Coordinates of C-alpha atoms in Angstrom, one line a residue:
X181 CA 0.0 0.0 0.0
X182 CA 1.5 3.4 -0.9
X183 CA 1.3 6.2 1.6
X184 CA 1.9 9.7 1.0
X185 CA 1.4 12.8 3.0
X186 CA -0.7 16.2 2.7
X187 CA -0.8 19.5 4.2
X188 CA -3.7 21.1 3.7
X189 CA -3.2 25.0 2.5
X190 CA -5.8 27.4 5.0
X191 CA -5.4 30.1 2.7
X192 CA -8.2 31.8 1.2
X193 CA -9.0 29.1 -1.7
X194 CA -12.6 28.5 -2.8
X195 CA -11.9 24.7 -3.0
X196 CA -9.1 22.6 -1.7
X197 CA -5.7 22.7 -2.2
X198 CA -2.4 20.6 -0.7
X199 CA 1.0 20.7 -0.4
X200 CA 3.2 17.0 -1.0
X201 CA 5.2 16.0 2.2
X202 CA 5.8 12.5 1.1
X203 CA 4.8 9.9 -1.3
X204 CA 5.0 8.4 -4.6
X205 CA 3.7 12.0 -6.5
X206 CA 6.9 14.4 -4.2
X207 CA 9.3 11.5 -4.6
X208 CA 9.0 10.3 -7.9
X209 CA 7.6 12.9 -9.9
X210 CA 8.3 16.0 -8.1
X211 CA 4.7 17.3 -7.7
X212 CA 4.9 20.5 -4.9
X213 CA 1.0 19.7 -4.2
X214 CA -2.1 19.9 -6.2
X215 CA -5.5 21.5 -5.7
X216 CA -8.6 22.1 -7.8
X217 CA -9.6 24.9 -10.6
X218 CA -11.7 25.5 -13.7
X219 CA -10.7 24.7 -17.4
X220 CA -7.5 25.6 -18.6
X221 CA -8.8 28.6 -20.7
X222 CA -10.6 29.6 -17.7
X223 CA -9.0 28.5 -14.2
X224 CA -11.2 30.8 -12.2
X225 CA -14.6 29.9 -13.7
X226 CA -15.8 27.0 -11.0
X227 CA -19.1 26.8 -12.1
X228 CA -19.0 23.7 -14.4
X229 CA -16.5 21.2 -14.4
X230 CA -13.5 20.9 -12.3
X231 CA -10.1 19.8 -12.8
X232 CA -7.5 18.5 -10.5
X233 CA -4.5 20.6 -11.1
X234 CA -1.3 18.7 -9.9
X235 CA 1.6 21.3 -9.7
X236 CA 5.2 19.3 -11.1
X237 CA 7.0 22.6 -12.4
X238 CA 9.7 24.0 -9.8
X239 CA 8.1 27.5 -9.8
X240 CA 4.4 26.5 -10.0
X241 CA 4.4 28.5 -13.1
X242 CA 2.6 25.5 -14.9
X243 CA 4.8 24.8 -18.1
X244 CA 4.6 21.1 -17.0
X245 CA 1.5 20.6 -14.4
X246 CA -1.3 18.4 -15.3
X247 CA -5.4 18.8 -15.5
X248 CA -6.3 15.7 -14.3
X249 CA -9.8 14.4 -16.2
X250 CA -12.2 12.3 -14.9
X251 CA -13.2 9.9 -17.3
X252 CA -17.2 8.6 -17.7
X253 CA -17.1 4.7 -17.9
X254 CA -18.3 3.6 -21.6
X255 CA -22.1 3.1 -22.0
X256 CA -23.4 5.5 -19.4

């Protein structure tokens, strides 16, 4: 079982965001921490869909972080 540690960021977010202590997403791929926004044209627009946003880039600047997409299951 992997195990990985958060710190949840109290700043003033309108949805969740964390910073990586430990696990498999610091150690292996460098990810600072991840939290959730809008569309990639739109970040700040949170009322559709969401995206988890996993920061990899040194600077947070976003050249290399990932929108994360769930996917729907075929035939629904």
């Amino acid at each position: 079982m992997l195990k990985a540690k958060l710190f949840l960021i109290t700043e003033n977010y309108d949805l969740p965001h964390f910073a990586m202590v430990s696990g498999y997403l610091k150690d292996e791929l460098g990810s600072q921490g991840f939290g959730m926004r809008g569309p990639v044209k739109n970040p700040h627009d949170l009322s559709g869909e969401l995206f988890l946003n996993v920061i990899l880039t040194p600077g947070g600047n976003g050249e290399r972080d990932w929108n994360c997409v769930r996917r729907k299951a075929p035939a629904t």
